Tab-separated table of C-alpha atoms in Angstrom:
chain	number	residue	atom	x	y	z
T	1	UNK	CA	-76.870	69.857	-10.361
T	2	UNK	CA	-76.657	66.300	-10.207
T	3	UNK	CA	-76.168	64.717	-6.483
T	4	UNK	CA	-75.028	60.867	-6.015
T	5	UNK	CA	-74.327	58.656	-3.621
T	6	UNK	CA	-71.827	57.237	-5.321
T	7	UNK	CA	-69.479	57.494	-8.805
T	8	UNK	CA	-67.460	55.347	-10.021
T	9	UNK	CA	-64.613	56.156	-12.707
T	10	UNK	CA	-63.665	54.150	-15.073
T	11	UNK	CA	-65.325	51.272	-16.058
T	12	UNK	CA	-62.668	48.262	-16.080
T	13	UNK	CA	-62.717	45.233	-14.432
T	14	UNK	CA	-62.167	47.325	-11.256
T	15	UNK	CA	-65.063	49.403	-11.448
T	16	UNK	CA	-67.545	47.264	-13.077
T	17	UNK	CA	-66.867	45.164	-10.452
T	18	UNK	CA	-66.797	47.739	-7.656
T	19	UNK	CA	-70.828	49.044	-9.499
T	20	UNK	CA	-71.879	45.690	-9.400
T	21	UNK	CA	-71.164	45.172	-5.913
T	22	UNK	CA	-72.745	48.872	-4.812
T	23	UNK	CA	-75.478	48.140	-7.368
T	24	UNK	CA	-76.656	45.428	-5.167
T	25	UNK	CA	-75.594	47.587	-2.433
T	26	UNK	CA	-79.029	49.781	-3.170
T	27	UNK	CA	-76.545	52.995	-3.730
T	28	UNK	CA	-77.494	53.367	-7.334
T	29	UNK	CA	-73.880	54.022	-8.767
T	30	UNK	CA	-73.240	56.209	-11.555
T	31	UNK	CA	-70.456	55.267	-12.808
T	32	UNK	CA	-68.444	57.261	-15.465
T	33	UNK	CA	-66.842	55.301	-18.620
T	34	UNK	CA	-64.592	57.230	-19.784
T	35	UNK	CA	-63.077	57.284	-23.185
T	36	UNK	CA	-61.871	53.559	-23.181
T	37	UNK	CA	-64.993	51.530	-21.959
T	38	UNK	CA	-64.067	48.294	-20.695
T	39	UNK	CA	-60.961	49.200	-20.407
T	40	UNK	CA	-57.332	47.423	-21.547
T	41	UNK	CA	-59.549	43.844	-22.005
T	42	UNK	CA	-60.777	45.456	-24.088
T	43	UNK	CA	-57.605	45.301	-26.514
T	44	UNK	CA	-57.415	41.808	-25.472
T	45	UNK	CA	-58.328	38.713	-27.747
T	46	UNK	CA	-58.515	35.372	-26.265
T	47	UNK	CA	-58.559	35.756	-22.302
T	48	UNK	CA	-58.043	32.569	-20.495
T	49	UNK	CA	-56.763	33.076	-17.188
T	50	UNK	CA	-60.175	34.631	-15.329
T	51	UNK	CA	-61.403	31.837	-13.018
T	52	UNK	CA	-65.135	30.561	-14.509
T	53	UNK	CA	-64.509	30.195	-18.090
T	54	UNK	CA	-62.938	27.250	-18.694
T	55	UNK	CA	-62.483	27.682	-22.610
T	56	UNK	CA	-61.413	31.360	-22.005
T	57	UNK	CA	-63.355	33.779	-23.272
T	58	UNK	CA	-62.564	37.259	-25.764
T	59	UNK	CA	-61.678	40.459	-23.884
T	60	UNK	CA	-64.857	42.568	-25.720
T	61	UNK	CA	-66.975	40.239	-24.409
T	62	UNK	CA	-66.278	39.653	-20.190
T	63	UNK	CA	-66.880	43.186	-20.229
T	64	UNK	CA	-70.238	43.843	-21.758
T	65	UNK	CA	-71.070	40.975	-19.827
T	66	UNK	CA	-70.000	42.589	-16.492
T	67	UNK	CA	-71.581	46.037	-17.930
T	68	UNK	CA	-74.768	43.865	-18.012
T	69	UNK	CA	-74.562	42.204	-14.579
T	70	UNK	CA	-74.258	45.769	-12.912
T	71	UNK	CA	-77.074	47.543	-14.817
T	72	UNK	CA	-78.959	44.038	-14.273
T	73	UNK	CA	-78.744	45.372	-10.703
T	74	UNK	CA	-79.695	49.007	-11.300
T	75	UNK	CA	-76.017	50.837	-11.720
T	76	UNK	CA	-76.563	53.575	-13.734
T	77	UNK	CA	-73.849	54.540	-17.198
T	78	UNK	CA	-73.255	57.384	-18.418
T	79	UNK	CA	-70.089	58.230	-21.505
T	80	UNK	CA	-67.849	60.440	-20.904
T	81	UNK	CA	-64.383	61.590	-19.467
T	82	UNK	CA	-63.818	63.302	-16.447
T	83	UNK	CA	-62.416	66.499	-16.425
T	84	UNK	CA	-62.172	67.867	-13.210
T	85	UNK	CA	-63.034	67.158	-9.895
T	86	UNK	CA	-62.659	68.937	-6.063
T	87	UNK	CA	-62.641	66.407	-3.142
T	88	UNK	CA	-61.586	69.817	-1.050
T	89	UNK	CA	-64.569	68.695	1.046
T	90	UNK	CA	-68.076	66.378	0.964
T	91	UNK	CA	-70.241	66.526	-0.999
T	92	UNK	CA	-67.534	66.332	-3.968
T	93	UNK	CA	-67.921	67.608	-7.481
T	94	UNK	CA	-66.891	65.709	-10.568
T	95	UNK	CA	-67.182	67.838	-14.079
T	96	UNK	CA	-67.491	65.343	-17.133
T	97	UNK	CA	-67.085	66.787	-20.284
T	98	UNK	CA	-65.664	69.674	-19.210
T	99	UNK	CA	-70.192	70.602	-18.707
T	100	UNK	CA	-71.939	68.233	-16.225
T	101	UNK	CA	-71.675	68.651	-12.515
T	102	UNK	CA	-72.242	66.363	-10.383
T	103	UNK	CA	-72.271	66.362	-6.763
T	104	UNK	CA	-71.228	63.151	-4.968
T	105	UNK	CA	-71.207	61.969	-0.973
T	106	UNK	CA	-68.302	59.116	-2.879
T	107	UNK	CA	-66.381	58.127	-5.531
T	108	UNK	CA	-64.196	54.893	-6.127
T	109	UNK	CA	-61.742	55.810	-8.491
T	110	UNK	CA	-61.237	53.400	-11.274
T	111	UNK	CA	-59.089	54.676	-14.141
T	112	UNK	CA	-56.766	52.158	-14.324
T	113	UNK	CA	-53.475	53.010	-16.195
T	114	UNK	CA	-52.220	52.966	-19.679
T	115	UNK	CA	-49.746	50.594	-21.357
T	116	UNK	CA	-46.721	52.677	-22.799
T	117	UNK	CA	-46.905	53.015	-26.248
T	118	UNK	CA	-43.508	52.936	-28.736
T	119	UNK	CA	-45.794	55.239	-31.460
T	120	UNK	CA	-45.027	53.215	-34.274
T	121	UNK	CA	-47.053	51.899	-37.448
T	122	UNK	CA	-49.393	49.336	-36.895
T	123	UNK	CA	-48.455	48.925	-33.500
T	124	UNK	CA	-52.584	49.410	-32.493
T	125	UNK	CA	-53.815	48.195	-35.202
T	126	UNK	CA	-51.739	44.984	-34.138
T	127	UNK	CA	-52.669	44.857	-30.646
T	128	UNK	CA	-54.315	41.409	-29.867
T	129	UNK	CA	-53.023	39.853	-32.949
T	130	UNK	CA	-49.336	39.376	-32.095
T	131	UNK	CA	-48.802	42.954	-30.244
T	132	UNK	CA	-49.002	42.338	-26.329
T	133	UNK	CA	-48.555	44.628	-23.191
T	134	UNK	CA	-48.934	41.496	-20.507
T	135	UNK	CA	-46.986	38.740	-20.865
T	136	UNK	CA	-48.662	37.343	-17.762
T	137	UNK	CA	-51.996	37.264	-19.764
T	138	UNK	CA	-50.933	36.428	-23.534
T	139	UNK	CA	-47.404	34.600	-22.955
T	140	UNK	CA	-49.475	31.150	-23.079
T	141	UNK	CA	-50.066	31.830	-26.496
T	142	UNK	CA	-46.624	31.890	-27.914
T	143	UNK	CA	-45.672	28.511	-26.581
T	144	UNK	CA	-42.828	27.505	-29.095
T	145	UNK	CA	-42.756	30.417	-30.913
T	146	UNK	CA	-40.100	33.517	-31.703
T	147	UNK	CA	-40.892	36.784	-29.067
T	148	UNK	CA	-39.612	40.229	-28.970
T	149	UNK	CA	-39.941	42.339	-26.025
T	150	UNK	CA	-39.072	45.733	-26.349
T	151	UNK	CA	-38.044	47.735	-23.492
T	152	UNK	CA	-34.752	48.602	-21.155
T	153	UNK	CA	-36.004	49.002	-17.773
T	154	UNK	CA	-36.646	46.269	-14.542
T	155	UNK	CA	-40.214	45.240	-16.187
T	156	UNK	CA	-38.595	44.147	-19.795
T	157	UNK	CA	-35.941	42.167	-18.199
T	158	UNK	CA	-39.404	40.422	-15.971
T	159	UNK	CA	-41.125	40.038	-18.815
T	160	UNK	CA	-38.552	38.414	-21.181
T	161	UNK	CA	-37.560	35.983	-18.373
T	162	UNK	CA	-41.338	34.826	-18.066
T	163	UNK	CA	-41.560	34.544	-21.538
T	164	UNK	CA	-38.908	32.160	-21.695
T	165	UNK	CA	-41.178	29.847	-19.959
T	166	UNK	CA	-43.072	29.462	-23.531
T	167	UNK	CA	-41.044	30.862	-26.177
T	168	UNK	CA	-38.125	29.040	-27.916
T	169	UNK	CA	-35.994	32.144	-28.610
T	170	UNK	CA	-36.927	35.399	-26.571
T	171	UNK	CA	-35.222	38.574	-28.270
T	172	UNK	CA	-34.709	41.955	-26.119
T	173	UNK	CA	-34.621	45.263	-28.121
T	174	UNK	CA	-33.888	48.185	-26.120
T	175	UNK	CA	-32.773	51.672	-28.066
T	176	UNK	CA	-30.181	52.713	-25.990
T	177	UNK	CA	-26.678	51.436	-26.219
T	178	UNK	CA	-27.114	50.389	-22.202
T	179	UNK	CA	-29.763	48.957	-20.067
T	180	UNK	CA	-31.860	51.041	-17.121
T	181	UNK	CA	-32.865	47.799	-15.917
T	182	UNK	CA	-30.750	47.050	-12.406
T	183	UNK	CA	-27.894	44.752	-12.274
T	184	UNK	CA	-29.677	41.751	-10.995
T	185	UNK	CA	-32.079	42.020	-13.370
T	186	UNK	CA	-29.964	43.018	-16.265
T	187	UNK	CA	-27.171	39.610	-14.559
T	188	UNK	CA	-30.838	37.119	-14.372
T	189	UNK	CA	-31.650	38.155	-18.453
T	190	UNK	CA	-28.416	37.990	-19.076
T	191	UNK	CA	-27.150	34.270	-17.776
T	192	UNK	CA	-31.004	33.021	-19.497
T	193	UNK	CA	-29.463	31.535	-22.661
T	194	UNK	CA	-33.422	31.866	-24.292
T	195	UNK	CA	-32.664	35.605	-24.546
T	196	UNK	CA	-30.448	37.697	-26.363
T	197	UNK	CA	-30.401	41.662	-27.135
T	198	UNK	CA	-30.233	43.830	-29.856
T	199	UNK	CA	-29.499	46.854	-28.422
T	200	UNK	CA	-28.758	50.133	-30.140
T	201	UNK	CA	-32.265	49.237	-31.721
T	202	UNK	CA	-35.222	51.878	-32.840
T	203	UNK	CA	-38.342	49.974	-33.423
T	204	UNK	CA	-39.979	51.703	-36.141
T	205	UNK	CA	-42.743	49.375	-37.952
T	206	UNK	CA	-44.613	46.327	-36.760
T	207	UNK	CA	-44.748	44.203	-39.512
T	208	UNK	CA	-47.778	41.320	-40.442
T	209	UNK	CA	-49.355	39.071	-42.886
T	210	UNK	CA	-52.829	40.690	-42.397
T	211	UNK	CA	-53.704	38.235	-39.856
T	212	UNK	CA	-50.729	37.975	-37.213
T	213	UNK	CA	-47.281	39.680	-36.647
T	214	UNK	CA	-44.456	38.760	-39.119
T	215	UNK	CA	-41.671	40.602	-37.634
T	216	UNK	CA	-40.472	44.057	-36.585
T	217	UNK	CA	-38.533	46.527	-38.438
T	218	UNK	CA	-36.053	48.275	-36.461
T	219	UNK	CA	-32.913	50.956	-37.333
T	220	UNK	CA	-30.272	50.770	-35.847
T	221	UNK	CA	-29.514	53.906	-33.484
T	222	UNK	CA	-26.064	55.165	-34.605
T	223	UNK	CA	-25.405	53.877	-38.306
T	224	UNK	CA	-29.710	54.086	-39.213
T	225	UNK	CA	-29.154	51.021	-40.448
T	226	UNK	CA	-32.189	49.159	-40.600
T	227	UNK	CA	-33.808	45.288	-40.640
T	228	UNK	CA	-36.280	42.863	-39.492
T	229	UNK	CA	-36.243	41.071	-36.805
T	230	UNK	CA	-38.486	38.135	-37.722
T	231	UNK	CA	-40.990	37.737	-34.860
T	232	UNK	CA	-44.716	35.928	-33.889
T	233	UNK	CA	-44.968	38.197	-31.091
T	234	UNK	CA	-44.011	41.808	-29.886
T	235	UNK	CA	-44.555	42.127	-26.186
T	236	UNK	CA	-43.805	46.327	-25.137
T	237	UNK	CA	-42.570	46.919	-21.800
T	238	UNK	CA	-41.906	50.211	-21.311
T	239	UNK	CA	-43.805	51.206	-18.299
T	240	UNK	CA	-47.427	52.286	-17.231
T	241	UNK	CA	-48.857	55.625	-16.659
T	242	UNK	CA	-51.852	56.001	-13.960
T	243	UNK	CA	-54.329	57.680	-15.764
T	244	UNK	CA	-54.446	60.087	-12.556
T	245	UNK	CA	-53.651	63.219	-13.882
T	246	UNK	CA	-56.998	64.975	-12.801
T	247	UNK	CA	-56.213	64.251	-9.300
T	248	UNK	CA	-52.880	65.799	-8.980
T	249	UNK	CA	-52.746	68.015	-5.921
T	250	UNK	CA	-55.685	66.940	-4.337
T	251	UNK	CA	-54.894	63.118	-2.903
T	252	UNK	CA	-51.904	61.769	-2.713
T	253	UNK	CA	-49.727	59.672	-5.811
T	254	UNK	CA	-46.893	58.230	-5.368
T	255	UNK	CA	-43.600	59.488	-7.626
T	256	UNK	CA	-45.437	57.165	-10.828
T	257	UNK	CA	-48.585	58.905	-10.235
T	258	UNK	CA	-50.531	55.744	-8.646
T	259	UNK	CA	-52.843	56.652	-5.634
T	260	UNK	CA	-52.227	55.818	-2.356
T	261	UNK	CA	-54.216	53.977	-0.517
T	262	UNK	CA	-54.530	53.119	3.287
T	263	UNK	CA	-52.916	49.510	4.598
T	264	UNK	CA	-55.742	46.668	3.044
T	265	UNK	CA	-58.164	48.867	2.716
T	266	UNK	CA	-59.439	50.728	-0.924
T	267	UNK	CA	-59.246	53.919	1.224
T	268	UNK	CA	-57.419	57.254	0.188
T	269	UNK	CA	-56.045	59.696	2.233
T	270	UNK	CA	-59.314	61.891	1.457
T	271	UNK	CA	-62.639	60.941	3.148
T	272	UNK	CA	-64.646	59.752	1.197
T	273	UNK	CA	-62.986	58.436	-2.279
T	274	UNK	CA	-61.724	55.142	-2.688
T	275	UNK	CA	-59.353	53.808	-5.314
T	276	UNK	CA	-58.815	50.214	-6.687
T	277	UNK	CA	-57.518	47.840	-9.883
T	278	UNK	CA	-54.804	49.979	-12.126
T	279	UNK	CA	-54.934	53.096	-10.706
T	280	UNK	CA	-53.438	51.614	-7.147
T	281	UNK	CA	-51.951	49.046	-8.461
T	282	UNK	CA	-48.042	48.493	-9.954
T	283	UNK	CA	-47.185	45.255	-9.471
T	284	UNK	CA	-50.039	42.758	-10.199
T	285	UNK	CA	-52.385	44.480	-12.913
T	286	UNK	CA	-54.464	41.486	-13.671
T	287	UNK	CA	-58.555	41.233	-14.650
T	288	UNK	CA	-58.803	39.085	-11.797
T	289	UNK	CA	-56.946	41.202	-9.068
T	290	UNK	CA	-58.366	44.225	-10.380
T	291	UNK	CA	-61.938	42.756	-9.776
T	292	UNK	CA	-61.297	41.808	-6.078
T	293	UNK	CA	-59.890	45.423	-5.784
T	294	UNK	CA	-63.255	47.046	-6.946
T	295	UNK	CA	-65.810	44.315	-4.436
T	296	UNK	CA	-63.023	45.563	-1.384
T	297	UNK	CA	-63.863	49.690	-2.708
T	298	UNK	CA	-67.063	49.014	-2.859
T	299	UNK	CA	-67.877	47.411	0.473
T	300	UNK	CA	-65.749	49.829	1.027
T	301	UNK	CA	-67.844	53.014	0.019
T	302	UNK	CA	-71.129	50.852	1.423
T	303	UNK	CA	-69.454	50.933	4.997
T	304	UNK	CA	-68.467	54.743	4.314
T	305	UNK	CA	-71.799	56.141	4.075
T	306	UNK	CA	-73.602	54.040	6.663
T	307	UNK	CA	-71.159	55.424	9.105
T	308	UNK	CA	-71.790	59.061	7.806
T	309	UNK	CA	-75.204	58.745	7.412
T	310	UNK	CA	-75.671	59.251	4.010
T	311	UNK	CA	-79.458	57.003	3.158
T	312	UNK	CA	-81.155	56.708	-0.207
T	313	UNK	CA	-83.463	59.594	0.513
T	314	UNK	CA	-80.835	62.017	1.556
T	315	UNK	CA	-79.621	62.344	-2.353
T	316	UNK	CA	-81.491	62.848	-5.739
T	317	UNK	CA	-80.415	60.149	-8.342
């Protein structure tokens, strides 16, 4: 059985930053890449709000650079999917791809949260070319454009309101005739002159010209009648799902499934297990905040291993 001091599960900005810091601390972390190496940023074309890139940077390029930096300091990577963990005692057991079993003295959880998708035609293909799941990330690119926001909860109202800073018009599309958002959020959106509502409309197809989004085909939920809503961009705001199914029953999660951390630290209720990035952050969900939390997790792991007396010669890497 392969033994490690530190295993990092996930390779978004949080996991890769944790890998950089842990590797520089001579912890030789093993990083499990998951089925989406690089996380959600690999689906983003231009990243203009990550410090240090005045002209912006391509999402995949940023993630590739982070990975190379971690490798430079000695982080090891394995492509695979964590299928099982045993957190009942240290060393913890981590199973990858149902076959490879590792023992590790500590774990950093950075498996992220996946944006819920509409599941309609062309949605995935046009992500990064007019379809987005993050208004804060991509709203700037739609200055002076017409935008559609799909969703009916508080997050949809918040994103629609935020996008009015850039767009000439924001159309909020929801499949039901009534919104799920709180009254306060609904009123805020309804009182915004740039926002109009298309309720009881079911999204069916993202329309495009081969390069960019041109419209959203919707069907009336009652009559089935179809029509096209012309738009320059579609923001899907129907929530996120933290990638924590494999952790249920072993670690404290909130009702949605996000990992709970203790105070301002990255520590969880399981000693030796730490969490960072979107898997524990349901509020900010930004690359830079994820990276910052990854740094915290690595520093917390380093301190933990020192306190429990786990040194380089006590494990076989």
